[in-house]
PDB file of C-alpha atoms (C1' of nucleotides) in Angstrom:
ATOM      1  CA  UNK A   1     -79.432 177.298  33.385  1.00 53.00           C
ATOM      2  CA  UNK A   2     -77.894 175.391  30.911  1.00 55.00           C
ATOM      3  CA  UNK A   3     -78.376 171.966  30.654  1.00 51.00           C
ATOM      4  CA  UNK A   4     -75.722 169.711  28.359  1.00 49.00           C
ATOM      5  CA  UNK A   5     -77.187 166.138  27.211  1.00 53.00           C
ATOM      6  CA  UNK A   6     -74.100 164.872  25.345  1.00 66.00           C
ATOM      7  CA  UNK A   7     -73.527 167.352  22.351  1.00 87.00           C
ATOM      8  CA  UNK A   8     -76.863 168.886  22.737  1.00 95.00           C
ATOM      9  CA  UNK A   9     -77.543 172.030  25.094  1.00 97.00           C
ATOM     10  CA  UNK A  10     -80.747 173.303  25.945  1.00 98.00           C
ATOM     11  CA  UNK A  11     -80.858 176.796  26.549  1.00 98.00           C
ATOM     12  CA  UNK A  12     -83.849 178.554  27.678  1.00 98.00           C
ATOM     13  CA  UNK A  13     -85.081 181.439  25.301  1.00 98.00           C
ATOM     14  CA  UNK A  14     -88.761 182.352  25.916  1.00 97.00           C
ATOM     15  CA  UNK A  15     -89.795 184.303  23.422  1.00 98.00           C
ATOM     16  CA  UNK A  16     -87.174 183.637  20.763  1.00 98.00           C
ATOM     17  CA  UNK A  17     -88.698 183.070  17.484  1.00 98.00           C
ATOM     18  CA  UNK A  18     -85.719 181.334  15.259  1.00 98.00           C
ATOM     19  CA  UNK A  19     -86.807 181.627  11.767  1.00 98.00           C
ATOM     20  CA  UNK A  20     -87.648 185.583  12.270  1.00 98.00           C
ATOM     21  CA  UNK A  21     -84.340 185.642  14.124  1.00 98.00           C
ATOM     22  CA  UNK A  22     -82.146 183.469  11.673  1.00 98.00           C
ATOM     23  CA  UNK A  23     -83.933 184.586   8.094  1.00 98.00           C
ATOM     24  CA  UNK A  24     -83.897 188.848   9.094  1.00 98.00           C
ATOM     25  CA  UNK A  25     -81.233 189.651   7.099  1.00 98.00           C
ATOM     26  CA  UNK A  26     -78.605 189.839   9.554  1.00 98.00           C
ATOM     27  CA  UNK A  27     -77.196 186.174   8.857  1.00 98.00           C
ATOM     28  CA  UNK A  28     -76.315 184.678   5.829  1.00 98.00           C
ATOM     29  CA  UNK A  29     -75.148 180.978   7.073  1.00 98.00           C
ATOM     30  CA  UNK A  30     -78.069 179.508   8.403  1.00 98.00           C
ATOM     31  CA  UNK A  31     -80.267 176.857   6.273  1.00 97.00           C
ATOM     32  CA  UNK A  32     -83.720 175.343   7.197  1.00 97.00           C
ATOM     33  CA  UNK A  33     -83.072 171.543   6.528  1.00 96.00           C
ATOM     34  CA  UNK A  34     -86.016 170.136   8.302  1.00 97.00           C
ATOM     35  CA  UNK A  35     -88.889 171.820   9.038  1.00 97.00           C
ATOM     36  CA  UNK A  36     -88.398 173.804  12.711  1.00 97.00           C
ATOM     37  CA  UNK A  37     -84.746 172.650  12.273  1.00 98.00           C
ATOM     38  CA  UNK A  38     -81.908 174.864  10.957  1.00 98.00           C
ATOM     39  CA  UNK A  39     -78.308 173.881  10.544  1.00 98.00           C
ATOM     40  CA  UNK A  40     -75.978 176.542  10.347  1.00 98.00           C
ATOM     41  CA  UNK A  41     -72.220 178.010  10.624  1.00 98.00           C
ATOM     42  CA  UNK A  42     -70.338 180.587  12.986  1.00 98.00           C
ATOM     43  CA  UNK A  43     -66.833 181.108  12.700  1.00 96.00           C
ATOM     44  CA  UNK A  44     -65.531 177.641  12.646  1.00 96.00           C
ATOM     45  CA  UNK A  45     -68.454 175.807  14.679  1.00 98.00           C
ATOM     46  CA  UNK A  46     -71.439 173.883  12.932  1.00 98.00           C
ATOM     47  CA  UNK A  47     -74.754 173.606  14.625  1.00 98.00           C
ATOM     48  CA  UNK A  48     -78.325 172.621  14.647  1.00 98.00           C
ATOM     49  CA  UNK A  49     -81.093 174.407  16.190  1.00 98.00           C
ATOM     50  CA  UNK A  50     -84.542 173.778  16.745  1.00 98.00           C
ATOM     51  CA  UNK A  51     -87.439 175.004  19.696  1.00 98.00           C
ATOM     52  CA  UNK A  52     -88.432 172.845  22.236  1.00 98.00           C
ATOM     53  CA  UNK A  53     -90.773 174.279  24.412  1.00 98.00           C
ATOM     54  CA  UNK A  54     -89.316 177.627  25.605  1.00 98.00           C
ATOM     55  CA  UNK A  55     -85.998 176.805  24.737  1.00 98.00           C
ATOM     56  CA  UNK A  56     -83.662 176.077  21.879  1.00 98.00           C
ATOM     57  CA  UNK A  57     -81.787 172.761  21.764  1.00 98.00           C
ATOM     58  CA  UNK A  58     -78.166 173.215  19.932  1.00 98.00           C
ATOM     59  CA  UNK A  59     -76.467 169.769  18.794  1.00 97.00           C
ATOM     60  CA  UNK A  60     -72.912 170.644  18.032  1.00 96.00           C
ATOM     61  CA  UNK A  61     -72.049 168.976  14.867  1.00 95.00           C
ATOM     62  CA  UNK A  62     -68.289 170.310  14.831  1.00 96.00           C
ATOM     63  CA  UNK A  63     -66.244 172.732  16.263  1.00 95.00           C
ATOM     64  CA  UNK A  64     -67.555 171.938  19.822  1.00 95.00           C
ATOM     65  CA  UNK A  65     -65.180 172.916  23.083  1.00 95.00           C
ATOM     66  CA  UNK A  66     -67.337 171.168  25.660  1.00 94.00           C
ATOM     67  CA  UNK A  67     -70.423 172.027  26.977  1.00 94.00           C
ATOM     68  CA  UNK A  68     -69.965 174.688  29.681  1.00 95.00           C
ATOM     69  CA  UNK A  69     -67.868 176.748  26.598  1.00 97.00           C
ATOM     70  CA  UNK A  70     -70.473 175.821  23.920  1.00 97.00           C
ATOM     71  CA  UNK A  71     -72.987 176.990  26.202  1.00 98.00           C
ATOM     72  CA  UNK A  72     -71.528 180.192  27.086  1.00 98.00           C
ATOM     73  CA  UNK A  73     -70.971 180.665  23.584  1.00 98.00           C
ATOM     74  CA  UNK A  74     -74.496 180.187  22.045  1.00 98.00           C
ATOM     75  CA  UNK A  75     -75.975 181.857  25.524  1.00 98.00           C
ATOM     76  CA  UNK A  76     -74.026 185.162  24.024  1.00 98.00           C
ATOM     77  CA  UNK A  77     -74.617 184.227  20.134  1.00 98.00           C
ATOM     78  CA  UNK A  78     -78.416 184.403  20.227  1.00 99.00           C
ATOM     79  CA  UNK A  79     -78.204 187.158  23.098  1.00 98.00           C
ATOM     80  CA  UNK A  80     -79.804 185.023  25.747  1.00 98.00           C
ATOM     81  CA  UNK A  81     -78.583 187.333  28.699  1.00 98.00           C
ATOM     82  CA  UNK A  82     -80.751 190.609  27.080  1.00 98.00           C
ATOM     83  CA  UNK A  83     -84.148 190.903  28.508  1.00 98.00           C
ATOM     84  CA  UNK A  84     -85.952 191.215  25.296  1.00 98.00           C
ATOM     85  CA  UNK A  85     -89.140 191.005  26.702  1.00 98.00           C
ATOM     86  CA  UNK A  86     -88.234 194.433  28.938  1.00 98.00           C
ATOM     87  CA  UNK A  87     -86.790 195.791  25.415  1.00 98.00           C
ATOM     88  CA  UNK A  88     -89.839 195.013  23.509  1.00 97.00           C
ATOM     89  CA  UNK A  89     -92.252 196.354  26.439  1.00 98.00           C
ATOM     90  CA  UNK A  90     -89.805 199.785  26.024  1.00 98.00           C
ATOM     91  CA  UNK A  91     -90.156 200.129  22.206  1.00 98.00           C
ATOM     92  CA  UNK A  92     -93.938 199.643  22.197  1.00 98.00           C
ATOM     93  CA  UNK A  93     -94.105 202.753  24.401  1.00 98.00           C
ATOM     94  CA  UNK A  94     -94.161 203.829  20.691  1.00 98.00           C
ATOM     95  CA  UNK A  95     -97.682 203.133  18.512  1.00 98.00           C
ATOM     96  CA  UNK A  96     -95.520 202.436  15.296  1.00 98.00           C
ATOM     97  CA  UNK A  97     -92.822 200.766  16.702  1.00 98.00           C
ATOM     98  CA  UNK A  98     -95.431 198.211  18.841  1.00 98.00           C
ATOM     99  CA  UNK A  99     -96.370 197.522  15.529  1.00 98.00           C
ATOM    100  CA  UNK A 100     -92.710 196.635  14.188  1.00 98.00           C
ATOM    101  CA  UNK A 101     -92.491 194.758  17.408  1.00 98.00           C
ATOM    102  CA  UNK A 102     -95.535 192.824  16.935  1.00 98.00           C
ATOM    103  CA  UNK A 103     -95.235 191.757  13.232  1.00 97.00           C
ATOM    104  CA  UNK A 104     -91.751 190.667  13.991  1.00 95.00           C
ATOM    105  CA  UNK A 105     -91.562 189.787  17.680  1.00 89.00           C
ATOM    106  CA  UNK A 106     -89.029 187.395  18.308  1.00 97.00           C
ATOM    107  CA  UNK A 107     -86.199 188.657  16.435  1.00 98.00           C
ATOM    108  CA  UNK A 108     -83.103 188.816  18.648  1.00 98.00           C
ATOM    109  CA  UNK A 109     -79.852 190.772  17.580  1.00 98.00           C
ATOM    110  CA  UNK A 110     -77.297 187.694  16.711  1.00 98.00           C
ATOM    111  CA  UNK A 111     -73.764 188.279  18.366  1.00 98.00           C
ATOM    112  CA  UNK A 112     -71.903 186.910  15.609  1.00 98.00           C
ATOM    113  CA  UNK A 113     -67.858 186.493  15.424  1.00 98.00           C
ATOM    114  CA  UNK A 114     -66.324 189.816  14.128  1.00 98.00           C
ATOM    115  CA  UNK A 115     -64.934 188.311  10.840  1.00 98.00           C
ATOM    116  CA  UNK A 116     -68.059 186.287   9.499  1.00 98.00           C
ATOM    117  CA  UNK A 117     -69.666 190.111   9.648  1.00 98.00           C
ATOM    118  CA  UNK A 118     -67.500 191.753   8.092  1.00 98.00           C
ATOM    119  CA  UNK A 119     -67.097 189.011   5.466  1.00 98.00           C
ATOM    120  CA  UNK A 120     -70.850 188.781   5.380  1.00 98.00           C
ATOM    121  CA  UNK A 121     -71.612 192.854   4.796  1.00 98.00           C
ATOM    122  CA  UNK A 122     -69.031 193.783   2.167  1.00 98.00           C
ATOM    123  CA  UNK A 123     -71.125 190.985   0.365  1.00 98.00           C
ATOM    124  CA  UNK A 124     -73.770 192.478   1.093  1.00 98.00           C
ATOM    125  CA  UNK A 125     -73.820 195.516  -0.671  1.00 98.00           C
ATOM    126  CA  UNK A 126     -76.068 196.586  -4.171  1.00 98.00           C
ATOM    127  CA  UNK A 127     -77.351 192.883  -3.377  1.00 98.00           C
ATOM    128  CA  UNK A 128     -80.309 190.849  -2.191  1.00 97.00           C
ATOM    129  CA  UNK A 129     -80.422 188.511   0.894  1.00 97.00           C
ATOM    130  CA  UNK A 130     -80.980 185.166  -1.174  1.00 97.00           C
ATOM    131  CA  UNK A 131     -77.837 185.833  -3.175  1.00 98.00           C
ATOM    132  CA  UNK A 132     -75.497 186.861  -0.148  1.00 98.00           C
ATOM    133  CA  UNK A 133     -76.562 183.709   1.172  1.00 98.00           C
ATOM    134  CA  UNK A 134     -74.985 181.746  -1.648  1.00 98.00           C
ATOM    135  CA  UNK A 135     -71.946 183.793  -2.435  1.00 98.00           C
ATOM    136  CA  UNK A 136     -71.373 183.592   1.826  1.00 98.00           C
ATOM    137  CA  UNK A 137     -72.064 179.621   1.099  1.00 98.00           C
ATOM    138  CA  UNK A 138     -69.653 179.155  -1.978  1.00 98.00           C
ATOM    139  CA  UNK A 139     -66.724 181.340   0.033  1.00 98.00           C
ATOM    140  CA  UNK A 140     -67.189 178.680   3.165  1.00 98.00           C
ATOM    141  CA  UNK A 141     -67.009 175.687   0.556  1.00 98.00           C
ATOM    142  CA  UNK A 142     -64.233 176.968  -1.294  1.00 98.00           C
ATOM    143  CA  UNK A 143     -62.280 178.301   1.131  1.00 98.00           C
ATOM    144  CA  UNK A 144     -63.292 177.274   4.531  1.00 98.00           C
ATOM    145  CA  UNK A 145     -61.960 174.160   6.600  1.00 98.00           C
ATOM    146  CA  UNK A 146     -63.887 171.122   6.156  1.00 98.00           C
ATOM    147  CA  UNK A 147     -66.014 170.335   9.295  1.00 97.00           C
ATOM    148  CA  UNK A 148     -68.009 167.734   9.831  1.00 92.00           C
ATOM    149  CA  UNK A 149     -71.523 166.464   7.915  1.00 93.00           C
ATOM    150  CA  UNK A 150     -70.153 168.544   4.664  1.00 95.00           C
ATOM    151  CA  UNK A 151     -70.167 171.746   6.517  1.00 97.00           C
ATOM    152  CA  UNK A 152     -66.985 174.136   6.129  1.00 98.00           C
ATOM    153  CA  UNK A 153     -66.211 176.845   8.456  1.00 98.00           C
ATOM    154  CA  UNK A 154     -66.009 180.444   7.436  1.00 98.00           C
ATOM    155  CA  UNK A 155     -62.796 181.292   5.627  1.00 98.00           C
ATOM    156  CA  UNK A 156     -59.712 182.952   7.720  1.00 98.00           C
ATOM    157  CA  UNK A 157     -58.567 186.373   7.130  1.00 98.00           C
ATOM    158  CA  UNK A 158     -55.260 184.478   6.422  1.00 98.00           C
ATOM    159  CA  UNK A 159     -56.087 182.085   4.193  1.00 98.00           C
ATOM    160  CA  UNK A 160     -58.230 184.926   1.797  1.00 98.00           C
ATOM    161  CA  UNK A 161     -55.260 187.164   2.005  1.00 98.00           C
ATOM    162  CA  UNK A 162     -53.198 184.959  -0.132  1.00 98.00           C
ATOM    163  CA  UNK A 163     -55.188 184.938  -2.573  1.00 98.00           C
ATOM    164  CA  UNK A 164     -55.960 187.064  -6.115  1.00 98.00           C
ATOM    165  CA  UNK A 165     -59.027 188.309  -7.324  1.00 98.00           C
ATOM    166  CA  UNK A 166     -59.278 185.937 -10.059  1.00 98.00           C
ATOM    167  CA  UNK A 167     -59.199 182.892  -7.457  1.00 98.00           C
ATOM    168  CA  UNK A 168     -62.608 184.299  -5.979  1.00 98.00           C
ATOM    169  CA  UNK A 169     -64.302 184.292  -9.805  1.00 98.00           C
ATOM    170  CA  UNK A 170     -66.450 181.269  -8.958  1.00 98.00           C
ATOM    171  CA  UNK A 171     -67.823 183.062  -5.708  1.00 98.00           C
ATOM    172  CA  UNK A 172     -69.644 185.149  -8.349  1.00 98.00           C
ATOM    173  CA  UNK A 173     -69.199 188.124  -5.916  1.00 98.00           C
ATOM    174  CA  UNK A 174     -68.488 190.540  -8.718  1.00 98.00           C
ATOM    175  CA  UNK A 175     -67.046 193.656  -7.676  1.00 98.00           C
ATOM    176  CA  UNK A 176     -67.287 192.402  -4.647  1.00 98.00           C
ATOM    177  CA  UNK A 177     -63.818 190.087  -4.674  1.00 98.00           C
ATOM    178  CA  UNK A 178     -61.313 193.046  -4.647  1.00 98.00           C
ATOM    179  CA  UNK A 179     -63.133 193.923  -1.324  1.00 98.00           C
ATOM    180  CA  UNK A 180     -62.551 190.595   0.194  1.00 98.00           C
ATOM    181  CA  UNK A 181     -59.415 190.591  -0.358  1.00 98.00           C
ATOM    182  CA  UNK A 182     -58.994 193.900   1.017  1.00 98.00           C
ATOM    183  CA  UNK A 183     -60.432 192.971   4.306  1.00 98.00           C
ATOM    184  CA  UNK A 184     -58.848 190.126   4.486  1.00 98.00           C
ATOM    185  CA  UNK A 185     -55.411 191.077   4.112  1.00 98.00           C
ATOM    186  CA  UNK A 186     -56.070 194.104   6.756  1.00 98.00           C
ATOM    187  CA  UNK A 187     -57.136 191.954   8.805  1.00 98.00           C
ATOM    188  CA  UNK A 188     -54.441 189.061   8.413  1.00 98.00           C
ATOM    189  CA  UNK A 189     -51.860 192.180   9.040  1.00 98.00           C
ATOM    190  CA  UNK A 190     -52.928 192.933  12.150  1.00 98.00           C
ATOM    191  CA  UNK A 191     -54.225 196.744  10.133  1.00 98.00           C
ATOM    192  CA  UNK A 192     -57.581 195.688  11.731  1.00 98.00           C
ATOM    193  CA  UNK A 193     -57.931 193.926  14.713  1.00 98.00           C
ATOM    194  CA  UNK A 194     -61.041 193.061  16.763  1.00 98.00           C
ATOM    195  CA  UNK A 195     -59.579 193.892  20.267  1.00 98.00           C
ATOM    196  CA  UNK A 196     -58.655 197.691  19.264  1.00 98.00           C
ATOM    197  CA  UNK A 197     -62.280 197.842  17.548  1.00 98.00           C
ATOM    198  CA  UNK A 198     -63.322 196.670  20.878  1.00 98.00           C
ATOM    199  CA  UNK A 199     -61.566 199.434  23.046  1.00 98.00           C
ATOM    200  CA  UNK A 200     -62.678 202.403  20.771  1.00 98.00           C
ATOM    201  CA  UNK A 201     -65.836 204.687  21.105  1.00 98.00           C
ATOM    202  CA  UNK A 202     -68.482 203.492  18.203  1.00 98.00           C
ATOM    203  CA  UNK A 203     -67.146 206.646  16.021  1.00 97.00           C
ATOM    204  CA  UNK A 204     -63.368 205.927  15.717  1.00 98.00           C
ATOM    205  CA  UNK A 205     -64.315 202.304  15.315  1.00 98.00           C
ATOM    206  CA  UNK A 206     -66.639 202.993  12.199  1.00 98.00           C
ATOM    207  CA  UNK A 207     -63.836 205.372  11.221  1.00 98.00           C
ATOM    208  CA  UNK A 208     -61.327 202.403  11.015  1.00 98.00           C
ATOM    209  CA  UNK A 209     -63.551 200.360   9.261  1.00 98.00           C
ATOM    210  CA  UNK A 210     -64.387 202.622   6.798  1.00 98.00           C
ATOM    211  CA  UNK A 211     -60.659 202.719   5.840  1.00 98.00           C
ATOM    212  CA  UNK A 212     -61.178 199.183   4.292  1.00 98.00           C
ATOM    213  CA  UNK A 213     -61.884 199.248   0.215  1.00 98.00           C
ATOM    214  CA  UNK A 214     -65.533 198.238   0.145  1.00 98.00           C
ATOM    215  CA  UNK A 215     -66.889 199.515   3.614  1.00 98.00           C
ATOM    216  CA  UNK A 216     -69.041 202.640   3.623  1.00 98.00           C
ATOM    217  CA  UNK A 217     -70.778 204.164   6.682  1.00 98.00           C
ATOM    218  CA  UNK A 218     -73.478 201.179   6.080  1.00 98.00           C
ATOM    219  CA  UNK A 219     -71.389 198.317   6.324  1.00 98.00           C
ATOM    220  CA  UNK A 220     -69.727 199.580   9.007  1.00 98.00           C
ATOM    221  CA  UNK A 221     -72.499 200.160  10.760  1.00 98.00           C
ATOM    222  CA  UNK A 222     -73.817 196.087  10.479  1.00 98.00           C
ATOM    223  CA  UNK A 223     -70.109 195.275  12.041  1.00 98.00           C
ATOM    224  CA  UNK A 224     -70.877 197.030  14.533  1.00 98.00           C
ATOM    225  CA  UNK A 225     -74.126 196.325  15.486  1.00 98.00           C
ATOM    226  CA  UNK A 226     -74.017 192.455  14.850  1.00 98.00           C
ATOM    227  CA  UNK A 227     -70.384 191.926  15.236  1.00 98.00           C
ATOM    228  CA  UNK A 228     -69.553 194.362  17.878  1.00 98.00           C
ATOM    229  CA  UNK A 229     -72.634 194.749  20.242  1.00 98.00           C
ATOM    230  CA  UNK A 230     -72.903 198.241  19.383  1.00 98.00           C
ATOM    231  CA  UNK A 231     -76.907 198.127  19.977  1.00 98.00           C
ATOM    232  CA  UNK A 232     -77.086 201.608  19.461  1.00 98.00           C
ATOM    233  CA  UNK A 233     -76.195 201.695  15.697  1.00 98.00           C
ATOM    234  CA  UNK A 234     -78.866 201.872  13.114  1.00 98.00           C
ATOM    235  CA  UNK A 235     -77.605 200.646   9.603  1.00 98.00           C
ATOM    236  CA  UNK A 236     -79.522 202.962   6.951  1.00 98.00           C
ATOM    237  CA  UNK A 237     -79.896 200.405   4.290  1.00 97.00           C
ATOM    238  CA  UNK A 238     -82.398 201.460   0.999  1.00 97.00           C
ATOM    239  CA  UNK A 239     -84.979 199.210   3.140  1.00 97.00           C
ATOM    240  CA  UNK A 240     -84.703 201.180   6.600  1.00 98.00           C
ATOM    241  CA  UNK A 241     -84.770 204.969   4.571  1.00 97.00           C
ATOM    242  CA  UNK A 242     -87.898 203.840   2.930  1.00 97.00           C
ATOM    243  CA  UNK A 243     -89.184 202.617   6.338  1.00 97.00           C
ATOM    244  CA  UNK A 244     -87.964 205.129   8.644  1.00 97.00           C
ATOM    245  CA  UNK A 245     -89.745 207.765   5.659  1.00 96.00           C
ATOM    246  CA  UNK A 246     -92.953 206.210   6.078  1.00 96.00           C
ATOM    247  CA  UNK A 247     -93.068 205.402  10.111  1.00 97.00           C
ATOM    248  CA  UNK A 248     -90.169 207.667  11.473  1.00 97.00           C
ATOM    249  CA  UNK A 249     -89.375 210.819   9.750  1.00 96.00           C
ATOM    250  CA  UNK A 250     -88.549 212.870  12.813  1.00 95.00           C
ATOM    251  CA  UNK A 251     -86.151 210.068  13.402  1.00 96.00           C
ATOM    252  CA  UNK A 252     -85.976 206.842  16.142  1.00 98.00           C
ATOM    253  CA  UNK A 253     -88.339 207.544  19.151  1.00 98.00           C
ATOM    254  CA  UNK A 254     -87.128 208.114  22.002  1.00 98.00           C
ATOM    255  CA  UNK A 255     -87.950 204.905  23.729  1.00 98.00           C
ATOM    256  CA  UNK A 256     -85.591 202.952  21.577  1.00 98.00           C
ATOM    257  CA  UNK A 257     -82.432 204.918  23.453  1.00 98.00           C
ATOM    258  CA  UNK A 258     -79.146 203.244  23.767  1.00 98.00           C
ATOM    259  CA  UNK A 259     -81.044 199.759  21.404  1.00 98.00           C
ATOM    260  CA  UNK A 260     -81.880 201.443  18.381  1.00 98.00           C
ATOM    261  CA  UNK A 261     -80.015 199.266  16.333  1.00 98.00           C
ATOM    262  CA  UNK A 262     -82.531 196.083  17.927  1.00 98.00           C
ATOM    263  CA  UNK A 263     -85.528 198.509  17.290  1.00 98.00           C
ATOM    264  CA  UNK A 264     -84.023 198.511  13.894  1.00 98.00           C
ATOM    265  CA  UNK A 265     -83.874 195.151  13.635  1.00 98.00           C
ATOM    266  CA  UNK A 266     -87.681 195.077  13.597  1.00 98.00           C
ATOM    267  CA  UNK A 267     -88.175 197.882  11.197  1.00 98.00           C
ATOM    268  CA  UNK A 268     -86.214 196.172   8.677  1.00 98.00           C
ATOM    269  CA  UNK A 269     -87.883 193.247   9.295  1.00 98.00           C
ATOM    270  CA  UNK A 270     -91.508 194.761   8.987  1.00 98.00           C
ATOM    271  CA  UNK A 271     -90.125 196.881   6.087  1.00 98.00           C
ATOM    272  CA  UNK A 272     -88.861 194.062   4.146  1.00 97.00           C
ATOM    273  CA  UNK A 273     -92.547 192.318   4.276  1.00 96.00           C
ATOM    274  CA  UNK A 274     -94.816 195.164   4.274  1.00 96.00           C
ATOM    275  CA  UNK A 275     -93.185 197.796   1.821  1.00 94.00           C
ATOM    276  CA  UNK A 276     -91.916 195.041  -0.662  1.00 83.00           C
TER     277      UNK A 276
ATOM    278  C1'  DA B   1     -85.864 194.988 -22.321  1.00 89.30           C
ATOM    279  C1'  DC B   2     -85.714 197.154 -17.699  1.00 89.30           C
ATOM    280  C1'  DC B   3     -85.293 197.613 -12.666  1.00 89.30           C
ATOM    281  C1'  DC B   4     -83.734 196.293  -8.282  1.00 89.30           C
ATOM    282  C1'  DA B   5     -80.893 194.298  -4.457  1.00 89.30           C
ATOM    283  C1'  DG B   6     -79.110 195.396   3.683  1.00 89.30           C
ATOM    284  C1'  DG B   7     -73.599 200.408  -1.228  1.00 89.30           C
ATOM    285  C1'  DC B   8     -69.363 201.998  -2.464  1.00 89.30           C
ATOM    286  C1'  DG B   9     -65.490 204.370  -4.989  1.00 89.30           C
ATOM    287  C1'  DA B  10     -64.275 207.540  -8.450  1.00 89.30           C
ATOM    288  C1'  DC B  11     -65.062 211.682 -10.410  1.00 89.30           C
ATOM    289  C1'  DG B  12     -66.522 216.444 -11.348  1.00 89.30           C
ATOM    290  C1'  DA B  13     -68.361 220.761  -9.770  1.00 89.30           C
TER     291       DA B  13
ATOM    292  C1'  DT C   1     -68.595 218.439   0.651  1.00 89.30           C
ATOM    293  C1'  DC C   2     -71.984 217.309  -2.439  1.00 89.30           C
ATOM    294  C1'  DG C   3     -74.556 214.756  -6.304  1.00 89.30           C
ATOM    295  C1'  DT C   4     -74.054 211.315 -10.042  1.00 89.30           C
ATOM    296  C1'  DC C   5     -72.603 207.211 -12.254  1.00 89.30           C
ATOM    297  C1'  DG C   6     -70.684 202.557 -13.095  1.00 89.30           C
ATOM    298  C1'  DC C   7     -70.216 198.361 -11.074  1.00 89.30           C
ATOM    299  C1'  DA C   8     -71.091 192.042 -11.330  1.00 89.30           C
ATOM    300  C1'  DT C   9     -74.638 189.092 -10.896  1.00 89.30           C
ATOM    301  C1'  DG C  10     -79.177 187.162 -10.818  1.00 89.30           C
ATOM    302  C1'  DG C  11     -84.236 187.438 -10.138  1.00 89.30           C
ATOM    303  C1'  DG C  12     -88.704 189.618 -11.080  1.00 89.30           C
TER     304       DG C  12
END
DNA sequence: ACCCAGGCGACGA
DNA sequence: TCGTCGCATGGG
């Protein structure tokens, strides 16, 4: 159960490991500023997060909506109501994926907010996670609302849409900044909308996001694993083909069914560290 | 100098 | 429908 202490909620999370969790690839807006302490933005919320014991503490350092709401909302954002512990048992059923699981145990699946993801993966693309990081970090300072402590909030589709490519330049996004824009202004039209992405099977939902400039197959497939709970979707990054090669030819076993996309999550992870 | 990064769109066959 | 290539930027 949740228990609120002013702005700070302690949620328990046994077996959560936060820097695997936060520093996987699958977030760019997350800093370590102490260490065991990260500070970090989703959607239009700042936070800090650290262990204590078997839980995580959140302070709230803006964009809070009281405690029972900010609890509900980090409960769901580091997927507190999966039993990851039954998941993990299921995937080491496996020889190779028990050891994905235990190089990288920990790692949750982040639920993040539909538009950082999207924002976050057309990024992404033909680029490396240190540098997503700071073009995700310039976007939020140039574009997002100010929040407290000198954090801004992640950009609105409506804001970006009014904008011209030459206006992102000092994002340093490249190519990149025509796809922003593109998203954004789908998005601001109401061309894309969460709550039909929601309704639709995972194909026709890939399918519509695939109609924006700048998402493929693979960035579709992040949105929908981080920022539609599709668990079942594997992104096939240049990381995950090399790994899945090497450990999985035949394809995902079979004990992974239905969570492939969290099996994935420690693939990549064990991937990115052991096939560097 | 060269290659690579959580890829994609344009183009030609 | 398939391969191939250029793309912005920065680090190794």
């Amino acid at each position: 159960m949740a228990v609120p202490t002013n702005n700070k909620i302690s949620l328990p999370a046994q077996g959560l490991n936060l820097q695997a969790t936060l520093f996987c690839g699958q977030s760019f807006s997350w800093w370590q500023t102490a260490p065991g302490v990260y500070s970090g933005v989703v959607g239009n919320r700042a936070a800090q997060v650290c262990h204590v014991g078997q839980n995580i503490v959140i302070t709230a350092v803006a964009g809070s909506q009281g405690p029972e709401a900010d609890s509900a909302f980090w409960q769901n954002y580091f997927d507190l109501n999966t039993n990851y512990g039954a998941l993990e048992e299921k995937f080491c059923k496996n020889k190779k994926l028990a050891r994905c699981v235990q190089f990288s145990g920990g790692i949750r699946v982040l639920h993040q907010p539909f538009w950082d993801t999207l924002l976050s993966f057309i990024i992404s693309q033909n680029n490396n996670i240190k540098r997503i990081a700071g073009i995700v970090q310039r976007l939020m300072q140039q574009f997002g609302e100010p929040l407290e402590e000198g954090f801004y909030s992640f950009p609105t589709a409506q804001k970006l849409a009014l904008l011209q490519v030459e206006h992102l330049a000092e994002l340093r996004a490249g190519f990149r900044a025509k796809y922003i824009l593109d998203a954004a202004r789908r998005v601001a039209a109401g061309e894309i909308e969460e709550d039909t992405l929601r309704g639709l099977p995972t194909p026709q939902a890939r399918e519509v996001l695939m109609q924006i400039k700048g998402v493929g197959q693979k960035v579709a497939d992040c949105v929908l694993l981080y920022g539609l709970a599709r668990t079942e979707v594997v992104p096939m990054d240049v990381w995950m083909k090399r790994a899945m090669q090497q450990l999985f030819p035949k394809g995902m076993p079979a004990c992974a069914k239905g969570y492939e996309g969290i099996a994935q999550q420690y693939i990549f992870d064990w991937a990115r560290q052991n096939l560097g």
